Amino acid sequence: MYLTITDAALEKINPILKAEPGRRLVMMYEDGVSPYSHHGEVAMQVSFVFAIIREDQPLLPWFDETIDSSIGPLPIKGYSKDYMIPNMVLDVKKFGGVVLRGDSGVIDDTPEIRDETATVTD
């Protein structure tokens, strides 16, 4: 699996990711599993969130694998690979929303970029 994050998509991610040192990006299948996932009921459709968390926030047990990306390894929920394809692109649509697509078409036409740095994980 490989995810290319376009420069246009990075312009949407970086204001949160680079706001303070010690932040990281995770690619999360939105299924209600993990403290960063809020909407399990949308799991009837493929829905991804690109969540920015602090480096001191836990990944395990939820994010148990990584995929390669144009900005380095991205933590994922291993079982979410079932909804991914080998070559994916996170890009910006004509009117400013983001889209996750691959060689076979659109995977998620409304992925969310979300700041989860304030999420309490105790």
PDB file of C-alpha atoms in Angstrom:
ATOM      1  CA  MET A   1       0.000   0.000   0.000  1.00  0.00           C
ATOM      2  CA  TYR A   2       1.166   3.498  -0.803  1.00  0.00           C
ATOM      3  CA  LEU A   3      -0.515   6.857  -0.296  1.00  0.00           C
ATOM      4  CA  THR A   4       0.524   9.948  -2.200  1.00  0.00           C
ATOM      5  CA  ILE A   5      -0.500  13.120  -0.401  1.00  0.00           C
ATOM      6  CA  THR A   6      -0.531  15.948  -2.922  1.00  0.00           C
ATOM      7  CA  ASP A   7       0.860  19.384  -2.134  1.00  0.00           C
ATOM      8  CA  ALA A   8      -2.697  20.752  -2.213  1.00  0.00           C
ATOM      9  CA  ALA A   9      -3.801  18.195   0.395  1.00  0.00           C
ATOM     10  CA  LEU A  10      -0.736  18.964   2.525  1.00  0.00           C
ATOM     11  CA  GLU A  11      -1.801  22.621   2.530  1.00  0.00           C
ATOM     12  CA  LYS A  12      -4.938  21.488   4.365  1.00  0.00           C
ATOM     13  CA  ILE A  13      -3.102  19.122   6.745  1.00  0.00           C
ATOM     14  CA  ASN A  14      -0.004  21.158   7.627  1.00  0.00           C
ATOM     15  CA  PRO A  15      -1.696  24.020   9.524  1.00  0.00           C
ATOM     16  CA  ILE A  16      -2.725  21.432  12.146  1.00  0.00           C
ATOM     17  CA  LEU A  17       0.216  19.042  11.809  1.00  0.00           C
ATOM     18  CA  LYS A  18       2.875  21.759  11.959  1.00  0.00           C
ATOM     19  CA  ALA A  19       1.100  24.002  14.509  1.00  0.00           C
ATOM     20  CA  GLU A  20       3.294  22.582  17.276  1.00  0.00           C
ATOM     21  CA  PRO A  21       6.222  20.168  17.377  1.00  0.00           C
ATOM     22  CA  GLY A  22       5.518  16.570  18.312  1.00  0.00           C
ATOM     23  CA  ARG A  23       2.473  15.917  16.145  1.00  0.00           C
ATOM     24  CA  ARG A  24       1.858  13.040  13.748  1.00  0.00           C
ATOM     25  CA  LEU A  25      -0.684  12.002  11.141  1.00  0.00           C
ATOM     26  CA  VAL A  26      -2.670   8.760  11.226  1.00  0.00           C
ATOM     27  CA  MET A  27      -4.954   7.366   8.526  1.00  0.00           C
ATOM     28  CA  MET A  28      -8.038   6.147  10.325  1.00  0.00           C
ATOM     29  CA  TYR A  29     -10.930   4.071   9.063  1.00  0.00           C
ATOM     30  CA  GLU A  30     -13.907   5.746  10.764  1.00  0.00           C
ATOM     31  CA  ASP A  31     -15.626   2.854  12.513  1.00  0.00           C
ATOM     32  CA  GLY A  32     -15.941   3.995  16.108  1.00  0.00           C
ATOM     33  CA  VAL A  33     -12.921   1.928  17.204  1.00  0.00           C
ATOM     34  CA  SER A  34     -10.294   4.081  18.996  1.00  0.00           C
ATOM     35  CA  PRO A  35     -10.580   7.220  21.068  1.00  0.00           C
ATOM     36  CA  TYR A  36     -10.056   9.283  17.901  1.00  0.00           C
ATOM     37  CA  SER A  37     -13.000   7.743  16.026  1.00  0.00           C
ATOM     38  CA  HIS A  38     -16.326   9.425  16.736  1.00  0.00           C
ATOM     39  CA  HIS A  39     -18.767   8.130  14.152  1.00  0.00           C
ATOM     40  CA  GLY A  40     -18.970   4.356  14.017  1.00  0.00           C
ATOM     41  CA  GLU A  41     -22.421   4.544  12.512  1.00  0.00           C
ATOM     42  CA  VAL A  42     -21.002   5.766   9.200  1.00  0.00           C
ATOM     43  CA  ALA A  43     -19.086   2.504   8.887  1.00  0.00           C
ATOM     44  CA  MET A  44     -21.780   1.309   6.478  1.00  0.00           C
ATOM     45  CA  GLN A  45     -19.896   3.342   3.906  1.00  0.00           C
ATOM     46  CA  VAL A  46     -16.152   3.628   3.468  1.00  0.00           C
ATOM     47  CA  SER A  47     -15.090   6.643   5.485  1.00  0.00           C
ATOM     48  CA  PHE A  48     -11.538   7.699   6.301  1.00  0.00           C
ATOM     49  CA  VAL A  49     -10.203  10.383   8.605  1.00  0.00           C
ATOM     50  CA  PHE A  50      -6.712  11.817   8.475  1.00  0.00           C
ATOM     51  CA  ALA A  51      -6.291  12.572  12.169  1.00  0.00           C
ATOM     52  CA  ILE A  52      -3.514  14.647  13.638  1.00  0.00           C
ATOM     53  CA  ILE A  53      -2.526  13.479  17.125  1.00  0.00           C
ATOM     54  CA  ARG A  54       0.295  14.262  19.536  1.00  0.00           C
ATOM     55  CA  GLU A  55       3.259  11.905  19.641  1.00  0.00           C
ATOM     56  CA  ASP A  56       2.447  11.139  23.291  1.00  0.00           C
ATOM     57  CA  GLN A  57      -1.065   9.939  22.412  1.00  0.00           C
ATOM     58  CA  PRO A  58      -1.318   6.158  22.052  1.00  0.00           C
ATOM     59  CA  LEU A  59      -1.469   4.281  18.771  1.00  0.00           C
ATOM     60  CA  LEU A  60      -1.839   0.748  20.111  1.00  0.00           C
ATOM     61  CA  PRO A  61      -3.892  -1.314  20.213  1.00  0.00           C
ATOM     62  CA  TRP A  62      -5.896   0.390  17.473  1.00  0.00           C
ATOM     63  CA  PHE A  63      -3.230   1.441  14.965  1.00  0.00           C
ATOM     64  CA  ASP A  64      -1.293  -1.794  14.657  1.00  0.00           C
ATOM     65  CA  GLU A  65       0.166  -1.435  11.149  1.00  0.00           C
ATOM     66  CA  THR A  66       1.583   1.238   8.866  1.00  0.00           C
ATOM     67  CA  ILE A  67       1.456   2.016   5.172  1.00  0.00           C
ATOM     68  CA  ASP A  68       4.047   3.949   3.213  1.00  0.00           C
ATOM     69  CA  SER A  69       3.207   7.455   2.071  1.00  0.00           C
ATOM     70  CA  SER A  70       4.838  10.417   0.401  1.00  0.00           C
ATOM     71  CA  ILE A  71       5.402  11.936   3.875  1.00  0.00           C
ATOM     72  CA  GLY A  72       6.596   8.740   5.564  1.00  0.00           C
ATOM     73  CA  PRO A  73       4.942   5.774   7.291  1.00  0.00           C
ATOM     74  CA  LEU A  74       1.316   6.331   8.337  1.00  0.00           C
ATOM     75  CA  PRO A  75      -0.214   4.347  11.198  1.00  0.00           C
ATOM     76  CA  ILE A  76      -3.449   2.548  10.260  1.00  0.00           C
ATOM     77  CA  LYS A  77      -5.853   0.027  11.741  1.00  0.00           C
ATOM     78  CA  GLY A  78      -4.597  -3.177  10.104  1.00  0.00           C
ATOM     79  CA  TYR A  79      -8.035  -4.444   9.165  1.00  0.00           C
ATOM     80  CA  SER A  80      -8.762  -1.209   7.294  1.00  0.00           C
ATOM     81  CA  LYS A  81      -6.509  -2.440   4.472  1.00  0.00           C
ATOM     82  CA  ASP A  82      -9.629  -4.262   3.264  1.00  0.00           C
ATOM     83  CA  TYR A  83     -10.936  -0.833   2.197  1.00  0.00           C
ATOM     84  CA  MET A  84      -7.693   0.382   0.621  1.00  0.00           C
ATOM     85  CA  ILE A  85      -6.047  -0.266  -2.714  1.00  0.00           C
ATOM     86  CA  PRO A  86      -2.326  -0.473  -3.519  1.00  0.00           C
ATOM     87  CA  ASN A  87      -1.894   3.044  -4.949  1.00  0.00           C
ATOM     88  CA  MET A  88      -3.945   5.781  -3.301  1.00  0.00           C
ATOM     89  CA  VAL A  89      -3.906   9.563  -3.602  1.00  0.00           C
ATOM     90  CA  LEU A  90      -5.217  12.144  -1.147  1.00  0.00           C
ATOM     91  CA  ASP A  91      -5.981  15.245  -3.173  1.00  0.00           C
ATOM     92  CA  VAL A  92      -8.120  18.372  -3.178  1.00  0.00           C
ATOM     93  CA  LYS A  93     -11.244  18.600  -5.319  1.00  0.00           C
ATOM     94  CA  LYS A  94     -12.120  21.550  -7.539  1.00  0.00           C
ATOM     95  CA  PHE A  95     -14.142  23.332  -4.859  1.00  0.00           C
ATOM     96  CA  GLY A  96     -11.750  22.685  -1.967  1.00  0.00           C
ATOM     97  CA  GLY A  97     -12.879  19.432  -0.355  1.00  0.00           C
ATOM     98  CA  VAL A  98     -10.506  16.491  -0.159  1.00  0.00           C
ATOM     99  CA  VAL A  99     -10.870  13.148  -1.915  1.00  0.00           C
ATOM    100  CA  LEU A 100      -9.185   9.778  -1.433  1.00  0.00           C
ATOM    101  CA  ARG A 101      -8.892   7.960  -4.733  1.00  0.00           C
ATOM    102  CA  GLY A 102      -6.948   5.183  -6.351  1.00  0.00           C
ATOM    103  CA  ASP A 103      -6.332   3.493  -9.667  1.00  0.00           C
ATOM    104  CA  SER A 104      -9.830   2.007  -9.657  1.00  0.00           C
ATOM    105  CA  GLY A 105     -11.643   5.239  -8.742  1.00  0.00           C
ATOM    106  CA  VAL A 106     -12.831   7.091  -5.655  1.00  0.00           C
ATOM    107  CA  ILE A 107     -12.397   5.343  -2.299  1.00  0.00           C
ATOM    108  CA  ASP A 108     -13.867   8.136  -0.145  1.00  0.00           C
ATOM    109  CA  ASP A 109     -15.176  11.348  -1.678  1.00  0.00           C
ATOM    110  CA  THR A 110     -15.325  13.153   1.683  1.00  0.00           C
ATOM    111  CA  PRO A 111     -12.431  12.077   3.923  1.00  0.00           C
ATOM    112  CA  GLU A 112     -12.004  14.307   6.925  1.00  0.00           C
ATOM    113  CA  ILE A 113      -8.875  16.046   8.177  1.00  0.00           C
ATOM    114  CA  ARG A 114      -9.310  16.255  11.943  1.00  0.00           C
ATOM    115  CA  ASP A 115      -7.346  17.705  14.854  1.00  0.00           C
ATOM    116  CA  GLU A 116      -7.413  15.094  17.646  1.00  0.00           C
ATOM    117  CA  THR A 117      -4.593  16.600  19.707  1.00  0.00           C
ATOM    118  CA  ALA A 118      -7.009  17.502  22.526  1.00  0.00           C
ATOM    119  CA  THR A 119      -8.528  14.007  22.729  1.00  0.00           C
ATOM    120  CA  VAL A 120      -8.139  12.444  26.166  1.00  0.00           C
ATOM    121  CA  THR A 121      -7.126   8.778  25.920  1.00  0.00           C
ATOM    122  CA  ASP A 122      -6.991   7.727  29.585  1.00  0.00           C
TER     123      ASP A 122
END
